[in-house]
Each structure stands twice: as structure tokens, then as C-alpha cells.
């Protein structure tokens, strides 16, 4: 059954169908007319659910789960929600249960009409909240569906599954999720990814066709659910599981290495986090520090700012987890698209150009000094603290923060509280104004980090989330590249440390340009770190500089993209460049297994980024015409954007394979050719060259009787170098 991937991984077990939730008991919906009492019951239920969500969020050791519970808490506390329920009870004379259901349904319908996928998917959270309130009202009479899970391992099949239901499932038994119309940004999907539970979503008809109890395989990478798989599919997925295990090992190995270019230039690769709970993921992925601690997440979704003590706890927890590694704490970055209702900032016509971040620090100096005191206290044993200010556009704003910092330090001295011995103040370069006066700003601060998400939106004058203008919101726009390069040159001239912490820092395709510009640090989402370290090891600083020089002369983003595409496509010679690309004794029995194994070898060797994508490309060709050439050889091939550099791989099955129904001779050797999407006629040249050589018995014998991978590689290289 074909659907959409929600969370990667392979899981298999018996299907357990969860039917729709039991409706809230009708007798309450029909009964009771005492409005005062009903309103009281609602308030009590809300208080209980609030307390429960808060305590579950606090107890949850997982940052994502805690974040989701807090987001639900925010919906529950929304004053409009409470007012509407109360109005329906008092004025509409509805019992509490019915008033909650109606209000939640109204909110959910509103959200479902929103153009934003994110908001549409919050509708499920509302239904979840209504259900929890109902449970409190009716004293737990509605059974939790998760408790219906049988004892054994299971794949849960359900139209909707709320985040709280997923959290209630026993993770040791849950092997996968097959859901209905659930999007990848829904909280359930986010949770599944964090918990490592493979998940897919299916269209309604496909979902309804899954029989209860049937054996299921969930392929969360390709977005497939396989019902009652036969022996060949099971074998295929065992190979897939093994491949993913090895990919995971490879990832950890790369994560542990320092980040260095091919010519030995060291770069710091760091992580962006939103709270101390995410620090663990940063270290696990190989972060050398935290390049951006988005402190504002401590301030969102609540009714009052966190106290100095609460902030101190959060910052020092992060500092403890970092040990000797550095953390750059960004001061409060709210306003604009991240409003804080309790600050009472007036509504603005154009919030991104309004009173955001450092621009309201003067007006709310108490709040900022409180944050600075918490930071100054939280430096851990090193006594060093790095603070970074967002959205700076003018020198005066930095001077204001210095004054606030001095005041905060003075306040701590008065209280006799120890504080940081050494403080470095930095700013984000995220307005063109700051980028243009880096030299002046360098006299005020110790370091810079480019916030490219905002810098790009302000340079191109395009909202960073605008769905129709993504073509302009493109980091390859020459205007943006020039501004970035110019700002970096000024920072270098002023001998200031320079990082970059916008999304583009974690994009391996853009990496050559960033290396060319010359950043000291790249900071990104933790999961992107291993791939960036790996790509970095293949880049040469001199080559990247010359690429950048050419890119800066381009008139259009498309020209830069073409240059970059060509640069990224150049690998080493298009050959089996290492022994990991040759397998001499493969247990594979079918063309599907052989192609899978060869694509897996390419992925493990870092030659491709996505083996299912290449497999699909290979099969597209294979279905038009089978690629066995006769003479005991098959030559499958595919072109895909997942391929980094043209490569040939070779595999010898233990037992000959019958390649297709029309095959005349069984296949004893398989050569797979992978070519980048923009590889031009490269694949034709490679296929022609190899087919020609395979006509020669001597070459075939070299490959089929070679005793070592080295001998195969030598034969292949000789063939590929031949013009
Ligand atoms: C940026 O603007 O690039 C940045 C890192 O800050 P944020 O995404 O939090 O605005
Ligand atoms: Mg920003």
C-alpha cells in the first residue's frame, strides 16, 4: 500500500486496528441543566488536565515530547477557548461535555481551513484536549484505546492517533504506525520520528483495506505498508534492516570525527538547540559546541516570563552538559512572528519590520537584565560566557546591551552572587544594515554569527515562509551571496570570529560556498552534522574559493545553481574507487536483492545520499528493458539527484541469478552504474564503454574469477580509463 513517509525505519508485526475513539457518554451531553454547576465542572476538569499535562511535560525526559505537551497546554489555556466553552454553558444552556465538544470542533474546523499545514495539523491536538477534558468530566469512563493494544508486538493501524495516545503506548511492543490523513508536521508524526517508531500515512481506502491481525511491514523511508508479505519481501526487508543498522554505525563513526576539509582546514561544526533537553542530541551527532541556543523557547507558551531562577536552572543545565564545549546563548528573540502576550507589545501591521528582538530591550530592560543575570550565573566551571544579540541593525543597540550587561553584573555583585569571569559579547548578522557595517560593529563586539534565515529575507525583501516566493528566498541569489561574502571579509579584516547559524549552514549542497567564504563555524540542527562533516572532508578550500569567485560573477541564482551542481557532481574518477564498492560473495538471490545491495554499498561509501531513490531510478529503467546483456552479466543503471558522483559498483552472487523471464543465461556478475541527475551523457559513455568491454571474454573472466576486490578494481579501472 503506497502512502507517505512520516517517520523512517522498518518495523514488522501484526496489525492492530484501533477504531475511532469511544464517544463521550451521551447521558452527560443530554442531562444536567444547572449552568453554574456545569461551569464549575468544566473549570475543575481544565485544572486537572492542566496539572496533568504540566507534570507529564516536566517528567518527560524527551525534549520533543515535552514541547508537544506544552503546546497542548497552551491551547488549553487559551482564554478564547475557555470563554467559548463557558458561554455555551451559561448562555447556550449546554452541559459541560457538549459545550467542550462543540467548542473544540469549532476551533478544529477553523484550523483545518487554514492555508498553513502546521495549523491544519494542530486540529488533532484540539480533539485530544477535548477528549482529555471529557475523561475528567466523566471520571475515566472512556477507555483509552492504547490500553486495547494486545500483549505481543504490534503495528498500530488507526485513522488518527493523538500525541497523548502515542505517548501512552508501550514502546517496547510498538513496531510501527500506519495512519490515515496525518501530515509530516503533525505532533504525532514529530513524536514518532523522535521516538524512532517507523510510520506512514495511507489514503483512506488503502487504510480501510488492512485486515486486523494481518502481518504488516512498515517501510517508513519509502512510505509503504506491506500487508502479508511473502518470503522474498521479508528477505528484502531483512537486508534493509541490516543496511540501516550499518548506516547508523557509519553515522556515529563520522559524528565522532573532527570537521576538517581535504586540505586540512579545521572548521567548528556546532548545533542549534532550543533548550537544555536538546543538548544530548547535539553531542550524539558530533557537535563540537552549541552555536545557537534559542533562549526564547523558555519564554513562549506561558502567561508570565520565567523567573531568574528558572532561567538559571535551564542555562546551567545546558552548560553542565556541554562541559568544556562552548555554548553561544542568544538573548531574547521575540516579537514579530513570535509574540509574547504578557509583554503587551501592540499589534503591528508588519511584524517582521517592527518591534522585535533587541529593539524592545530598552523598553523592557527589567526583563532583559533578569535574563542576563541568569546567564552570568550559569557559566559552569569554566567561568566563560558567550552571549549573542539578535536582529542588530545599528551600533547603538549593541551599546545598549553592554550597558544592560554591566548593570546585570552590578546587581549580582550587590547580591554577592558569583558570576562569569569572562564574558564575550557577539551579535547576529541578520539585517543587511548590520552586514554593511561589520567594521564598525567589530569595534563593539567580540564575535559574529550570520543568521542567514533572516538576512536572506531582509536582503531579498521576501517573507521567509512565503509559499509563492521561494524562488526569491534562495541563498544562491547573487545579491545575497555578495552581501554575505562582503560581510565575512570585513569580519576577517577586523580579526573577529565568524559563525553562521541559519538553515543554510546545514545544507551539504551549499557547503562549498560556505567553505569558500571562510566561516570559522557552521551551526545547524543536530541531525545534519554527520553529513556536513562527511562532505567537508571531500572539499578543498582553494577549489571552494575559486568556485565562490565564479559564483559572485553570476547574474542569476540559476547560474550559481548550475555552477554549484557541476562542482558537487565532480567526484573522484567515475570508478569503483574503493574496495567497499565491490562484493565477491553475495548471498543475494534475486535482481531486487542484487540492486538493493549495490545501492546500499554506494550509500555506505558516501557516494549517494538516498539508496531507495537510486533503487527506484534503476528499476524505472529495468522495467522498460531488462539489463542483462547475456554472457552472464547484467548492467543495471540509474540517474538520480541522490547520486553525488558517477560510480560503478560490482557484485558477484554466490549462486547465478535469473535476471528476467526472457533471460537466456543466468547472471553471475552485476555491474551497477549510478550517475548524478545533471551528469549529462556520462551514463551513456559509461554504459557503452562497459558493454563493449564485456564483449571480451578476457574481461568477463577477469571479473568472474578475480580472487580479491583489488583485482576487480584493477580490471574496472583499466576499462574505465580506456577511451
Ligand atoms: C536566522 O535568522 O538565521 C536565525 C538563526 O535565527 P532564527 O531562525 O531563530 O530567526
Ligand atoms: Mg533570526
PDB file of C-alpha atoms and ligand atoms in Angstrom, residues 292 294 296 330 333 338 356 428 430 451-454 464 501-502, ligand 1:
ATOM      1  CA  UNK A 292      22.938  28.979  18.809  1.00  0.00           C
ATOM      2  CA  UNK A 294      17.487  29.917  21.088  1.00  0.00           C
ATOM      3  CA  UNK A 296      13.188  32.479  23.552  1.00  0.00           C
ATOM      4  CA  UNK A 330      21.234  34.131  22.200  1.00  0.00           C
ATOM      5  CA  UNK A 333      14.457  36.996  20.198  1.00  0.00           C
ATOM      6  CA  UNK A 338       6.904  35.155  17.976  1.00  0.00           C
ATOM      7  CA  UNK A 356      11.250  42.623  17.558  1.00  0.00           C
ATOM      8  CA  UNK A 428      23.913  38.035  14.855  1.00  0.00           C
ATOM      9  CA  UNK A 430      20.769  39.118  10.193  1.00  0.00           C
ATOM     10  CA  UNK A 451      21.520  34.454  10.903  1.00  0.00           C
ATOM     11  CA  UNK A 452      21.044  33.652   7.251  1.00  0.00           C
ATOM     12  CA  UNK A 453      17.323  32.868   7.589  1.00  0.00           C
ATOM     13  CA  UNK A 454      16.595  36.465   8.445  1.00  0.00           C
ATOM     14  CA  UNK A 464      10.983  33.685   4.967  1.00  0.00           C
ATOM     15  CA  UNK A 501      23.685  29.522  12.256  1.00  0.00           C
ATOM     16  CA  UNK A 502      20.855  29.843   9.711  1.00  0.00           C
TER      17      UNK A 502
HETATM   18  C1  LIG B   1      18.398  33.204  11.481  1.00  0.00           C
HETATM   19  O1  LIG B   1      17.664  34.171  11.309  1.00  0.00           O
HETATM   20  O2  LIG B   1      19.102  32.708  10.579  1.00  0.00           O
HETATM   21  C2  LIG B   1      18.457  32.554  12.799  1.00  0.00           C
HETATM   22  C3  LIG B   1      19.344  31.608  13.049  1.00  0.00           C
HETATM   23  O3  LIG B   1      17.566  32.938  13.741  1.00  0.00           O
HETATM   24  P1  LIG B   1      16.039  32.444  13.759  1.00  0.00           P
HETATM   25  O4  LIG B   1      15.890  31.392  12.700  1.00  0.00           O
HETATM   26  O5  LIG B   1      15.802  31.942  15.129  1.00  0.00           O
HETATM   27  O6  LIG B   1      15.309  33.701  13.422  1.00  0.00           O
END
